[in-house]
Coordinates of C-alpha atoms and ligand atoms in Angstrom, one line a residue:
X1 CA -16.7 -14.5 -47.1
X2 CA -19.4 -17.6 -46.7
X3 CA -22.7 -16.2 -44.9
X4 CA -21.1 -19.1 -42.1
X5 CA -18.1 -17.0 -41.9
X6 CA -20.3 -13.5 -41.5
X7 CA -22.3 -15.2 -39.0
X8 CA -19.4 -16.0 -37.1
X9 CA -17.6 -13.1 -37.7
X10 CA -20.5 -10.6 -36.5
X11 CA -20.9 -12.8 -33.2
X12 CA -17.3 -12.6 -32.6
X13 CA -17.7 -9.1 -32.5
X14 CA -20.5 -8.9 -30.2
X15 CA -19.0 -11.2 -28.0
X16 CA -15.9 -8.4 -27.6
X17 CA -18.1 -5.9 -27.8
X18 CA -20.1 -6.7 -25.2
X19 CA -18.1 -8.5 -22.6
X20 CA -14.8 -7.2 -23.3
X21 CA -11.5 -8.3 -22.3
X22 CA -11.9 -9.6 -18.3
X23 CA -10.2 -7.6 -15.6
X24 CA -6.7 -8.7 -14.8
X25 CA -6.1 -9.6 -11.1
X26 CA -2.2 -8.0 -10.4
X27 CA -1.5 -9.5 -6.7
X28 CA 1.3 -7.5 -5.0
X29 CA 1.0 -4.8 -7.9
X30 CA 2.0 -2.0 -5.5
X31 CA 5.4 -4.0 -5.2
X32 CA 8.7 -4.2 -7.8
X33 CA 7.2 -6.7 -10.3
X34 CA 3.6 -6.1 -9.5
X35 CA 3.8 -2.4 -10.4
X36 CA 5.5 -2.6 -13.8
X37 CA 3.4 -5.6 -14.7
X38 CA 0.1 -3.2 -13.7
X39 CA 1.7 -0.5 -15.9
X40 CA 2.5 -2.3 -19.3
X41 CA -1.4 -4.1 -19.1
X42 CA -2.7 -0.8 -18.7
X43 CA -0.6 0.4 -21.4
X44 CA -2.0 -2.0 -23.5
X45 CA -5.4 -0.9 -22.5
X46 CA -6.2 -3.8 -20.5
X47 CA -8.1 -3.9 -17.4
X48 CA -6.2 -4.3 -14.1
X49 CA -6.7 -4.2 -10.4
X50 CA -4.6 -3.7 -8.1
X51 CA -4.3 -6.4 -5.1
X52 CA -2.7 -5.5 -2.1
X53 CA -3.8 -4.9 1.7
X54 CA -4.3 -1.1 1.1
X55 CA -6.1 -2.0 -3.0
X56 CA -10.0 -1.5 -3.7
X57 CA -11.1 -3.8 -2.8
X58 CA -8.1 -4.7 -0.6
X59 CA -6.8 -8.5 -0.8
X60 CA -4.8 -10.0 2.1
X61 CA -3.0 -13.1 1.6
X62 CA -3.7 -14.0 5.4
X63 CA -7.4 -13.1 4.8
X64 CA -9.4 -15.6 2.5
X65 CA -12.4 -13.3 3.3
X66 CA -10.8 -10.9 0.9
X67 CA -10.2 -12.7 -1.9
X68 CA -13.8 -13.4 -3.5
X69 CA -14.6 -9.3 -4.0
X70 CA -10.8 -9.2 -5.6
X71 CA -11.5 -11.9 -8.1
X72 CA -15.2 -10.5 -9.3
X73 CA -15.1 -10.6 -13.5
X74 CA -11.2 -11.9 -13.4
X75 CA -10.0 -14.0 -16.0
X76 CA -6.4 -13.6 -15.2
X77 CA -4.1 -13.2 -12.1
X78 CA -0.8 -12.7 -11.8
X79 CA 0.4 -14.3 -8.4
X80 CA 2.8 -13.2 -6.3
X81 CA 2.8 -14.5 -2.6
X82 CA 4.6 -12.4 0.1
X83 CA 6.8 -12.2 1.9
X84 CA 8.0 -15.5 0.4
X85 CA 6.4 -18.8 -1.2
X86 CA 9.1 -20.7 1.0
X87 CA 7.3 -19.5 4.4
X88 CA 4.8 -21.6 6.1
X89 CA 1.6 -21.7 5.2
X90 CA 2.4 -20.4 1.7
X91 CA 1.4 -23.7 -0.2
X92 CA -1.8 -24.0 1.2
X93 CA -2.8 -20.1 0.8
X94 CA -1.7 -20.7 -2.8
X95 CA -3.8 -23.7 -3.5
X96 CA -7.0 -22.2 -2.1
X97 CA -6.8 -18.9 -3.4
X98 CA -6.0 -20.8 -6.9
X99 CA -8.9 -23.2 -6.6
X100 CA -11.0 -20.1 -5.8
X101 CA -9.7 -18.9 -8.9
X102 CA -10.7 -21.1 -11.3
X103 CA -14.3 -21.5 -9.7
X104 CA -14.9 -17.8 -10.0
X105 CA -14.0 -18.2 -13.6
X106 CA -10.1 -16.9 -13.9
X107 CA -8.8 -19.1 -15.9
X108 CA -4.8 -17.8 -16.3
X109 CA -2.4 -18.1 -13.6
X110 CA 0.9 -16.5 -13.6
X111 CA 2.9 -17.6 -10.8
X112 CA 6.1 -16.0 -9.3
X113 CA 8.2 -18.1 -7.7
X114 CA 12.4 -17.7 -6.5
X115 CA 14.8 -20.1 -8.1
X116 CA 15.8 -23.7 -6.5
X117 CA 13.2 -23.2 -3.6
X118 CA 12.3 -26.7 -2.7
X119 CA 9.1 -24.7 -0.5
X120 CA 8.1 -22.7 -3.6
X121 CA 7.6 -25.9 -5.9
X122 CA 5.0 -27.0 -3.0
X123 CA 3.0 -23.7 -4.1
X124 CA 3.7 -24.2 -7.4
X125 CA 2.4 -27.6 -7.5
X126 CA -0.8 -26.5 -5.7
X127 CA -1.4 -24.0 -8.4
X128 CA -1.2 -26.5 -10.7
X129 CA -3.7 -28.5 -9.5
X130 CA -6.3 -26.0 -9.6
X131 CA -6.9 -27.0 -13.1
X132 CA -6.1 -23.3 -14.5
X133 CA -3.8 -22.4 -17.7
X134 CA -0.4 -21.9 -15.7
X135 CA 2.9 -20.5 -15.9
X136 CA 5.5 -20.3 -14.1
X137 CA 7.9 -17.7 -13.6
X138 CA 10.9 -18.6 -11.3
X139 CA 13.3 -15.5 -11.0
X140 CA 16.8 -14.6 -9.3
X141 CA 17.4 -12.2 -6.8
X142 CA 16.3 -8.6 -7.6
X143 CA 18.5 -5.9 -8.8
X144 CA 16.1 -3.5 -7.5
X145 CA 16.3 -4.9 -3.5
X146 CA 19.1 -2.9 -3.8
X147 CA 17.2 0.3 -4.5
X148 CA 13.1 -0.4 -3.9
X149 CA 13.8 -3.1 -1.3
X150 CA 15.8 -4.6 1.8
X151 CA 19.3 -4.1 0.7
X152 CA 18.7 0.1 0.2
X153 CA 19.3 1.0 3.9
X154 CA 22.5 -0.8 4.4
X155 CA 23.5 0.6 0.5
X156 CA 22.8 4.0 2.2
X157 CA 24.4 3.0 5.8
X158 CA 27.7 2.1 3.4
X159 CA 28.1 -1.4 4.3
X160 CA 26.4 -4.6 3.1
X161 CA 26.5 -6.8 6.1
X162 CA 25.3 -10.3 5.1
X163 CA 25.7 -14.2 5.2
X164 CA 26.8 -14.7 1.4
X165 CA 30.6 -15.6 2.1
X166 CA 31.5 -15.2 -1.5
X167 CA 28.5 -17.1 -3.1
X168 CA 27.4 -15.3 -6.4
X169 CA 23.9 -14.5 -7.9
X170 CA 22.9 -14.4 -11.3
X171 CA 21.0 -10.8 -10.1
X172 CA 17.9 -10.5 -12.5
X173 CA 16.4 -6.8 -13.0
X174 CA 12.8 -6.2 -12.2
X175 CA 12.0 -5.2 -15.7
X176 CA 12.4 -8.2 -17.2
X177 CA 10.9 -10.2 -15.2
X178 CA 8.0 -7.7 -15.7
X179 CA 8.6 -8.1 -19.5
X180 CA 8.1 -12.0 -19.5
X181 CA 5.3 -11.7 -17.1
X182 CA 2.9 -9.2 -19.6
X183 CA 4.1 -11.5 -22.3
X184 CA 3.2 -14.4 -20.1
X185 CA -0.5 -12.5 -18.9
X186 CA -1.2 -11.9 -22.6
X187 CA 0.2 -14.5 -25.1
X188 CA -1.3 -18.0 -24.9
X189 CA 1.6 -19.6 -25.9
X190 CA 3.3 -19.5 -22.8
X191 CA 0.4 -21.9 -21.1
X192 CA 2.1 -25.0 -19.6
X193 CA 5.6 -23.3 -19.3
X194 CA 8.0 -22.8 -16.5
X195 CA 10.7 -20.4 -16.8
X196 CA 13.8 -19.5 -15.2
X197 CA 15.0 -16.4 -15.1
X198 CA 18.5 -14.4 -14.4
X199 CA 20.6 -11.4 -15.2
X200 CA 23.7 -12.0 -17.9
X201 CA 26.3 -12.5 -15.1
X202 CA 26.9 -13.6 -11.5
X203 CA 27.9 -11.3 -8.6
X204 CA 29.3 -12.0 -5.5
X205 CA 27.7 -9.3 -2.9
X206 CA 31.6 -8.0 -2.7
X207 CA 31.7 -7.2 -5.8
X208 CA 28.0 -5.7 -6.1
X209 CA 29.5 -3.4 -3.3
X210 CA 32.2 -2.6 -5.6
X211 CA 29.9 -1.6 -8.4
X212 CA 27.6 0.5 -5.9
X213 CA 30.8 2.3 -4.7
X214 CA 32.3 3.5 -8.2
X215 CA 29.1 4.8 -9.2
X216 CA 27.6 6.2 -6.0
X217 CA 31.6 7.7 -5.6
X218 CA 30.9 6.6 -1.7
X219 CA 32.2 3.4 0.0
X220 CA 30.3 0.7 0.3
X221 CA 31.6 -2.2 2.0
X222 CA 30.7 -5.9 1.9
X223 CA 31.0 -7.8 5.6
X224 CA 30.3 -11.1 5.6
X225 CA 28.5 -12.3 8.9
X226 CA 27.2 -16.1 10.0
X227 CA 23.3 -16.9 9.2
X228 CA 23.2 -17.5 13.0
X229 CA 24.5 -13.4 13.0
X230 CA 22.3 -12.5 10.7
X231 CA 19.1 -14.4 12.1
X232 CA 20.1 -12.0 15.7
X233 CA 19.9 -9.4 13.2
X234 CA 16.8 -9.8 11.9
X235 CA 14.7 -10.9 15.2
X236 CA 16.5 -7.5 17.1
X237 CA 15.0 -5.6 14.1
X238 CA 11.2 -7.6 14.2
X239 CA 12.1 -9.1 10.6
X240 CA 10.8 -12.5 10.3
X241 CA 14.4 -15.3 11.2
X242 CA 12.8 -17.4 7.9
X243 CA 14.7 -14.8 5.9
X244 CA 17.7 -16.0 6.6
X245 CA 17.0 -19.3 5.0
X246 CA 17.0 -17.8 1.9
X247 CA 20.3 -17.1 1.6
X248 CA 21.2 -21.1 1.5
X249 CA 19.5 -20.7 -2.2
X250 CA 22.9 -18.5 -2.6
X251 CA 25.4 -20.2 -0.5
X252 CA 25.2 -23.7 -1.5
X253 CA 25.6 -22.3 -5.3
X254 CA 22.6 -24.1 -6.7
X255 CA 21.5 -20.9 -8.4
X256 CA 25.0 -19.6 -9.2
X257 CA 24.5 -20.4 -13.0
X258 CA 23.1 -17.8 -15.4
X259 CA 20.1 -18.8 -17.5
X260 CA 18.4 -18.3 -20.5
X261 CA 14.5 -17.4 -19.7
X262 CA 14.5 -13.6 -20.6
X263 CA 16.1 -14.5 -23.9
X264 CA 13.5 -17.4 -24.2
X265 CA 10.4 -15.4 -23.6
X266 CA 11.6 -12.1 -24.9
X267 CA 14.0 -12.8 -27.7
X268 CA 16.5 -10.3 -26.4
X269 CA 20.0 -10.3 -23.7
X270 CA 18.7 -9.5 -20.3
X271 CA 19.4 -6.4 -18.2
X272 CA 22.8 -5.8 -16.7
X273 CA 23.6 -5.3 -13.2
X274 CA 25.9 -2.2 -14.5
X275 CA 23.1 -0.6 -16.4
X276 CA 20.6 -0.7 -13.4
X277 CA 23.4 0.7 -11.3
X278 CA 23.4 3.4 -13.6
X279 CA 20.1 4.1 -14.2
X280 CA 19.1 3.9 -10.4
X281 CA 22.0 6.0 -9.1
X282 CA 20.6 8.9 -11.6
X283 CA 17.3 8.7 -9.8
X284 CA 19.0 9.9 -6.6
X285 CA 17.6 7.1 -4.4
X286 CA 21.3 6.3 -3.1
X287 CA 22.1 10.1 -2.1
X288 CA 23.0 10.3 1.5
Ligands
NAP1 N1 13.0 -9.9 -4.1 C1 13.6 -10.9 -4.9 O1 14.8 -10.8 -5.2 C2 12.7 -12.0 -5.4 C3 13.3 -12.9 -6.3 C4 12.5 -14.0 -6.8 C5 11.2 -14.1 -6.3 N2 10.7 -13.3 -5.4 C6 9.3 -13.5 -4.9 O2 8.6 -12.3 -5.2 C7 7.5 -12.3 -4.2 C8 7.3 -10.8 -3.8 O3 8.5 -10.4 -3.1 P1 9.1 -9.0 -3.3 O4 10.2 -8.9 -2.4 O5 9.4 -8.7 -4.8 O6 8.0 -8.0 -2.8 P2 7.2 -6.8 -3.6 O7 6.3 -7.5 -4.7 O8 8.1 -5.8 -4.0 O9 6.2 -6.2 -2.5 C9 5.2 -6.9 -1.9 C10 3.8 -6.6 -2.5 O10 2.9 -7.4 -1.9 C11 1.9 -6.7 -1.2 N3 1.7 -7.3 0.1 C12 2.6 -7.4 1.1 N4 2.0 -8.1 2.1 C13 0.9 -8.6 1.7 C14 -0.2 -9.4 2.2 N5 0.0 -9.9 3.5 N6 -1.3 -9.7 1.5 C15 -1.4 -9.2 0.2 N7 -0.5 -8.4 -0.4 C16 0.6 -8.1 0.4 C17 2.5 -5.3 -1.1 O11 1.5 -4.3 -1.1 P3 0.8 -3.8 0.3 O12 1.9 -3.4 1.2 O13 0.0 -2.6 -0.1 O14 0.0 -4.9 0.8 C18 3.3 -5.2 -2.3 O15 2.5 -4.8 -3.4 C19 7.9 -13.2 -3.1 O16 7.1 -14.4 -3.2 C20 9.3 -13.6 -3.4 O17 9.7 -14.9 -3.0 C21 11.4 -12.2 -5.0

């Protein structure tokens, strides 16, 4: 080695030593992708925090106020908006918390975004333009909102009442997208890149009911309702109506196609919607 290349290589290493790998910012990383994400970094021994309303410090999307303590010695942040990037106002919250961002010195964004959501590219555009090393993670529906979400009550009610006709959904399982997110947090190559992400194979909800039924050995129905239907539904219950929007992304069939983005990333098939089924009915969560 050249005394150049000791001199470099010694102030390398007091660079690390001293500052360290910067804390990574997991927004949402109480919820389904959030929490995995937080557990693989810190497996890694990285540093995380947690944001969410009830976090230390706590960060609250409708709360700018919040967001400078959460971002103190970040350099990365995985983004998650909720409840959806689709909903009013999301754009904008996106843009400023991104710009914020970058000015406090984070300079990688992971963004998570649903598939063929004309409202999400808005947010995804604004993060964009906050100048920070982006990518862009656009998944299908969860398998998990069957189990961790808002489809467990009516799997454990027995009946999936819902405005899907017969559309299908590529479902995608929670751990992958976790998967492609660390990989995404931790590898530079995926700066610049948006991916799309599914499960191996489309479901109607009739036949996910199906599936739940044979291995939960209880009946679960499928009943298909009208969004006007379900929008009573969800103002009787104090859900917000915008939900129901979200099922065009399923009716129309724009996002009926499986994709390749967890093969992509990861370099492996994706998750089946049988082997969650599996895995989640041994955890008890769909014992009546
Ligand atoms: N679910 C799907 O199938 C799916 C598919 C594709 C994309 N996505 C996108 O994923 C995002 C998250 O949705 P999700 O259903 O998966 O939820 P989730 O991440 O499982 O749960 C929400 C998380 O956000 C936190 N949170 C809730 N309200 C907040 C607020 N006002 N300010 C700050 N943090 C808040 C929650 O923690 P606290 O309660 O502690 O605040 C929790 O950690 C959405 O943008 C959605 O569009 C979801």
């Amino acid at each position: 080695m050249t005394n150049e290349q000791n001199i470099q290589q010694s102030s390398i290493q007091q660079n690390t030593e001293q500052t360290g790998p910067k804390t990574i910012l997991v927004i949402g990383g109480t919820g389904k992708t959030g929490s995995r994400v937080a557990e693989r970094l810190t497996a890694q021994g990285l540093p995380v925090r947690v944001g969410s309303r009830n976090g230390e410090p706590p960060f609250v999307w409708e709360d700018p106020d919040t967001w400078e303590a959460a971002l103190d010695g970040v350099g990365s942040v995985y983004v998650t908006y909720y409840p959806d990037l689709g909903f009013p106002g999301a754009a904008e919250a996106v843009g400023a918390f991104s710009e914020l961002a970058v000015k406090k010195g984070a300079r990688r964004l992971v963004l998570l975004a649903g598939r063929g959501e004309d409202g999400a590219v808005n947010s995804e555009n604004k993060l964009k333009e906050s100048g920070a090393d982006w990518t862009v993670v656009r998944a299908s529906w969860f398998n998990q909102n069957f189990s961790e979400s808002f489809f467990l009550d009516p799997v454990l009610a027995g009946d999936l009442t819902l405005p899907t006709a017969d559309a299908v959904e590529p479902f995608v399982d929670v751990e992958d997208v976790a998967d492609v997110v660390t990989a995404a947090l931790t590898d530079d190559r995926h700066i610049g890149r948006t991916y799309e992400l599914s499960g191996p194979r489309s479901l109607s909800f009739r036949d996910v009911a199906a599936e739940l039924s044979q291995i939960t050995g209880r009946e679960i129905t499928y009943t298909p309702v009208t969004l006007d239907d379900y929008r009573a539904f969800l103002r009787e219950n104090g859900m917000p109506v915008e939900f129901a929007d979200l099922f065009a992304l399923i009716l129309d069939g724009r996002n009926a196609d499986v994709v390749n983005g967890v093969e992509e990333v990861l370099g492996r098939k994706p998750r089946d919607f049988s082997a969650f089924a599996k895995d989640a009915a041994a955890t008890g969560v769909w014992n009546v």
